[in-house]
Amino acid sequence: LLLINPNTSGPMTESIAQAARAVAAPGTDVRAVHPGFGPVSIESHYDEAFAAAGVAEQLRLAADWAPDAVVIACFGDPGLEAARELTEAPVLGIAEAAFHAATMLATGFSVVTTMTRTCIMAERLVQRYGMHHQCRGIHGTDIPVLALECCDEATLRQIEEAARAALERDRSGAIVLGCAGMAPLCAELSRRLGVPVIDGVAVAVKFAEALSLLGLRTSKRGDYALPLPKPFTGWAGPLAMR
């Protein structure tokens, strides 16, 4: 399983990898990578544009060993559609996976994320995935993404308090964590809050394993067909389809 952290933080990539391996089935080899270029954290549309290109880069580099499944470990699901074009393996974004899991566990869910400025980006994801009736609110904590590399009790408590307020305000029954960097906090938050707390990394890994074991592949009919071969110029030259 290819696990792509679309930002370029090494510590966060390792933290996400540990969360993925903790739930992966015996025999699942989780290979965690991050792009060779781009932002160290993804907190804007500008950051996300480079992150999406970084996801495509990592799919191209993985072509030699052909992963059985791919997980994009960023809540914005950057580069998801491009990644599905590039491989027949199932490709899951952690936001899409988390939303689906939440609807199986509660009639309504709330998202607790990092920077408030990204809430609108998350709202667009909810609309894109058709989850606007189940998602009852998206709440920012204004915790910088990189602060989650070494999350202390104060940061954990801030997320907990935001989640409690969201559950009350939105009358929701579950919390979706809106950042891959929150993955290590999932079990403790679930214990403290007493409701399902969904970490998209863990859910996406299990969904990806299931799809792969069922022999289901990404359709190559229509818009998920392989990209057309053409030259790329500049630094992107090696990423062109041949």
Short mmCIF file of C-alpha atoms in Angstrom, two decimals:
data_model
loop_
_atom_site.label_atom_id
_atom_site.label_comp_id
_atom_site.label_asym_id
_atom_site.label_seq_id
_atom_site.Cartn_x
_atom_site.Cartn_y
_atom_site.Cartn_z
CA LEU A 1 0.00 0.00 0.00
CA LEU A 2 1.41 3.36 -1.08
CA LEU A 3 0.69 6.01 1.57
CA ILE A 4 1.33 9.51 0.26
CA ASN A 5 1.61 12.44 2.63
CA PRO A 6 1.19 15.36 0.20
CA ASN A 7 3.17 17.78 2.35
CA THR A 8 6.94 17.52 2.70
CA SER A 9 7.24 17.14 6.48
CA GLY A 10 9.32 14.08 7.30
CA PRO A 11 8.17 13.83 10.94
CA MET A 12 4.51 14.06 9.94
CA THR A 13 4.99 11.43 7.23
CA GLU A 14 6.42 9.06 9.84
CA SER A 15 3.61 9.81 12.30
CA ILE A 16 0.98 9.13 9.64
CA ALA A 17 2.80 5.95 8.64
CA GLN A 18 2.72 4.69 12.22
CA ALA A 19 -1.03 5.34 12.42
CA ALA A 20 -1.55 3.46 9.15
CA ARG A 21 0.58 0.49 10.16
CA ALA A 22 -1.23 0.24 13.48
CA VAL A 23 -4.47 -0.69 11.70
CA ALA A 24 -3.10 -2.42 8.59
CA ALA A 25 -3.69 -6.16 8.30
CA PRO A 26 -0.79 -8.57 8.82
CA GLY A 27 1.04 -8.82 5.54
CA THR A 28 0.13 -5.32 4.35
CA ASP A 29 3.34 -3.46 3.53
CA VAL A 30 2.72 0.25 4.08
CA ARG A 31 5.23 2.36 2.15
CA ALA A 32 4.97 5.97 3.29
CA VAL A 33 6.36 8.76 1.11
CA HIS A 34 6.08 12.50 0.64
CA PRO A 35 6.79 14.64 -2.45
CA GLY A 36 10.25 15.79 -3.37
CA PHE A 37 9.00 19.38 -3.62
CA GLY A 38 6.22 21.54 -2.25
CA PRO A 39 4.98 22.98 1.04
CA VAL A 40 5.84 21.57 4.46
CA SER A 41 2.18 21.99 5.41
CA ILE A 42 -1.00 22.47 3.40
CA GLU A 43 -3.08 25.39 4.64
CA SER A 44 -4.26 27.20 1.49
CA HIS A 45 -5.35 26.71 -2.11
CA TYR A 46 -1.84 27.73 -3.17
CA ASP A 47 -0.25 25.04 -1.01
CA GLU A 48 -2.73 22.49 -2.27
CA ALA A 49 -1.88 23.18 -5.93
CA PHE A 50 1.74 22.15 -5.38
CA ALA A 51 0.71 19.25 -3.14
CA ALA A 52 -1.47 17.81 -5.91
CA ALA A 53 1.50 17.88 -8.28
CA GLY A 54 3.55 16.16 -5.57
CA VAL A 55 0.99 13.36 -5.33
CA ALA A 56 1.24 12.83 -9.09
CA GLU A 57 5.03 12.77 -8.78
CA GLN A 58 4.89 10.00 -6.19
CA LEU A 59 2.47 7.92 -8.28
CA ARG A 60 4.83 8.16 -11.24
CA LEU A 61 7.79 7.12 -9.07
CA ALA A 62 5.82 4.13 -7.75
CA ALA A 63 5.01 2.86 -11.24
CA ASP A 64 7.96 0.43 -11.16
CA TRP A 65 6.59 -1.52 -8.18
CA ALA A 66 2.86 -1.01 -8.87
CA PRO A 67 1.17 -0.66 -5.46
CA ASP A 68 -1.98 -2.69 -4.80
CA ALA A 69 -3.70 0.37 -3.31
CA VAL A 70 -2.99 4.04 -2.66
CA VAL A 71 -4.01 6.36 0.19
CA ILE A 72 -3.62 10.15 -0.07
CA ALA A 73 -3.11 11.29 3.51
CA CYS A 74 -4.23 14.91 3.46
CA PHE A 75 -7.75 16.05 4.32
CA GLY A 76 -8.03 18.10 1.14
CA ASP A 77 -7.56 14.93 -0.95
CA PRO A 78 -5.17 16.85 -3.26
CA GLY A 79 -4.44 15.17 -6.57
CA LEU A 80 -7.03 12.43 -6.01
CA GLU A 81 -8.50 12.47 -9.50
CA ALA A 82 -5.07 12.63 -11.16
CA ALA A 83 -3.88 9.73 -9.03
CA ARG A 84 -6.86 7.64 -10.13
CA GLU A 85 -5.92 8.33 -13.73
CA LEU A 86 -2.37 7.15 -13.16
CA THR A 87 -3.07 3.70 -11.69
CA GLU A 88 -5.55 0.84 -11.80
CA ALA A 89 -5.09 0.34 -8.05
CA PRO A 90 -7.83 1.71 -5.76
CA VAL A 91 -6.96 5.25 -4.67
CA LEU A 92 -8.58 6.69 -1.56
CA GLY A 93 -8.43 10.17 -0.12
CA ILE A 94 -8.77 10.37 3.63
CA ALA A 95 -11.56 12.98 3.57
CA GLU A 96 -13.76 10.97 1.22
CA ALA A 97 -13.13 7.79 3.23
CA ALA A 98 -13.82 9.51 6.56
CA PHE A 99 -17.07 11.06 5.34
CA HIS A 100 -18.37 7.69 4.16
CA ALA A 101 -17.38 6.00 7.41
CA ALA A 102 -19.07 8.72 9.47
CA THR A 103 -22.38 8.26 7.63
CA MET A 104 -22.29 4.55 8.54
CA LEU A 105 -21.94 5.36 12.25
CA ALA A 106 -24.14 8.42 12.81
CA THR A 107 -26.93 10.31 11.08
CA GLY A 108 -24.86 13.48 11.23
CA PHE A 109 -21.21 14.34 11.80
CA SER A 110 -19.05 17.37 12.47
CA VAL A 111 -15.54 18.05 11.19
CA VAL A 112 -12.87 19.49 13.48
CA THR A 113 -9.87 20.72 11.55
CA THR A 114 -6.79 22.93 11.89
CA MET A 115 -6.84 26.43 10.39
CA THR A 116 -10.19 28.20 10.16
CA ARG A 117 -9.26 29.48 6.71
CA THR A 118 -9.40 25.90 5.40
CA CYS A 119 -12.98 25.33 6.56
CA ILE A 120 -14.38 26.66 3.29
CA MET A 121 -12.11 24.25 1.42
CA ALA A 122 -13.54 21.43 3.51
CA GLU A 123 -17.08 22.64 2.84
CA ARG A 124 -16.42 22.34 -0.88
CA LEU A 125 -15.18 18.79 -0.36
CA VAL A 126 -18.37 17.92 1.52
CA GLN A 127 -20.44 19.28 -1.38
CA ARG A 128 -18.29 17.51 -3.96
CA TYR A 129 -18.79 14.17 -2.24
CA GLY A 130 -22.52 14.71 -1.76
CA MET A 131 -22.28 14.70 2.05
CA HIS A 132 -23.81 18.12 2.72
CA HIS A 133 -26.94 16.63 4.32
CA GLN A 134 -24.92 14.50 6.76
CA CYS A 135 -22.17 17.00 7.59
CA ARG A 136 -23.63 19.41 10.13
CA GLY A 137 -20.65 21.67 10.65
CA ILE A 138 -16.96 22.28 10.00
CA HIS A 139 -14.96 23.86 12.78
CA GLY A 140 -11.43 25.28 12.74
CA THR A 141 -9.17 25.31 15.78
CA ASP A 142 -6.49 27.58 14.28
CA ILE A 143 -3.87 25.03 15.28
CA PRO A 144 -1.10 25.15 12.64
CA VAL A 145 -0.65 21.81 10.90
CA LEU A 146 3.00 21.53 11.92
CA ALA A 147 2.04 21.94 15.59
CA LEU A 148 0.65 18.40 15.30
CA GLU A 149 4.14 16.99 14.73
CA CYS A 150 4.65 17.10 18.51
CA CYS A 151 1.15 17.38 19.93
CA ASP A 152 1.13 18.24 23.64
CA GLU A 153 -1.73 17.99 26.14
CA ALA A 154 -2.71 21.63 25.62
CA THR A 155 -3.14 21.09 21.88
CA LEU A 156 -5.06 17.86 22.45
CA ARG A 157 -7.35 19.64 24.91
CA GLN A 158 -7.96 22.44 22.39
CA ILE A 159 -9.10 19.88 19.81
CA GLU A 160 -11.22 18.10 22.42
CA GLU A 161 -12.96 21.33 23.43
CA ALA A 162 -13.65 22.23 19.81
CA ALA A 163 -15.12 18.76 19.25
CA ARG A 164 -17.35 19.00 22.34
CA ALA A 165 -18.66 22.36 21.21
CA ALA A 166 -19.28 21.01 17.71
CA LEU A 167 -21.23 18.00 18.98
CA GLU A 168 -23.45 20.29 21.06
CA ARG A 169 -23.90 23.03 18.48
CA ASP A 170 -24.44 20.78 15.47
CA ARG A 171 -26.38 18.02 17.30
CA SER A 172 -24.09 15.55 15.55
CA GLY A 173 -23.24 12.03 16.61
CA ALA A 174 -19.66 11.67 15.37
CA ILE A 175 -16.51 13.70 14.82
CA VAL A 176 -14.34 13.56 11.71
CA LEU A 177 -10.76 14.70 12.27
CA GLY A 178 -9.90 17.17 9.53
CA CYS A 179 -6.14 16.62 9.29
CA ALA A 180 -3.96 13.56 8.76
CA GLY A 181 -1.68 14.91 11.47
CA MET A 182 -4.48 14.29 13.98
CA ALA A 183 -4.43 10.55 13.30
CA PRO A 184 -2.46 9.61 16.45
CA LEU A 185 -5.07 11.43 18.60
CA CYS A 186 -8.09 9.47 17.41
CA ALA A 187 -8.32 6.79 20.10
CA GLU A 188 -7.82 9.21 22.99
CA LEU A 189 -10.35 11.69 21.62
CA SER A 190 -12.89 8.91 21.13
CA ARG A 191 -12.40 7.84 24.74
CA ARG A 192 -12.78 11.39 26.07
CA LEU A 193 -15.76 12.35 23.91
CA GLY A 194 -17.71 9.10 24.08
CA VAL A 195 -18.70 9.23 20.40
CA PRO A 196 -17.16 7.78 17.23
CA VAL A 197 -14.11 9.81 16.23
CA ILE A 198 -13.07 9.04 12.68
CA ASP A 199 -9.48 9.29 11.53
CA GLY A 200 -9.45 9.25 7.74
CA VAL A 201 -6.00 7.66 7.57
CA ALA A 202 -7.08 4.51 9.41
CA VAL A 203 -10.40 4.28 7.59
CA ALA A 204 -8.81 4.81 4.16
CA VAL A 205 -6.22 2.09 4.84
CA LYS A 206 -8.93 -0.43 5.75
CA PHE A 207 -11.16 0.55 2.81
CA ALA A 208 -8.17 0.32 0.45
CA GLU A 209 -7.27 -3.14 1.76
CA ALA A 210 -10.85 -4.31 1.31
CA LEU A 211 -11.13 -3.04 -2.26
CA SER A 212 -7.80 -4.61 -3.16
CA LEU A 213 -8.70 -7.97 -1.60
CA LEU A 214 -12.00 -7.94 -3.50
CA GLY A 215 -10.06 -7.52 -6.73
CA LEU A 216 -11.72 -4.18 -7.48
CA ARG A 217 -9.70 -1.79 -9.58
CA THR A 218 -10.04 1.82 -10.70
CA SER A 219 -11.99 1.99 -13.95
CA LYS A 220 -10.00 2.97 -17.01
CA ARG A 221 -13.14 3.80 -18.96
CA GLY A 222 -13.88 7.48 -19.42
CA ASP A 223 -12.14 10.21 -17.45
CA TYR A 224 -10.03 7.80 -15.36
CA ALA A 225 -8.33 6.46 -18.46
CA LEU A 226 -4.55 6.87 -18.48
CA PRO A 227 -3.43 10.43 -19.35
CA LEU A 228 -2.43 10.96 -22.96
CA PRO A 229 1.31 10.78 -23.68
CA LYS A 230 2.78 14.22 -24.30
CA PRO A 231 5.95 16.13 -23.40
CA PHE A 232 6.12 18.19 -20.22
CA THR A 233 8.51 21.13 -20.06
CA GLY A 234 10.78 22.42 -17.32
CA TRP A 235 11.16 20.65 -13.99
CA ALA A 236 8.07 18.53 -14.71
CA GLY A 237 9.67 16.88 -17.74
CA PRO A 238 10.38 13.52 -16.04
CA LEU A 239 6.73 13.25 -14.91
CA ALA A 240 5.28 13.17 -18.43
CA MET A 241 3.46 10.09 -19.66
CA ARG A 242 5.44 8.24 -22.31
#
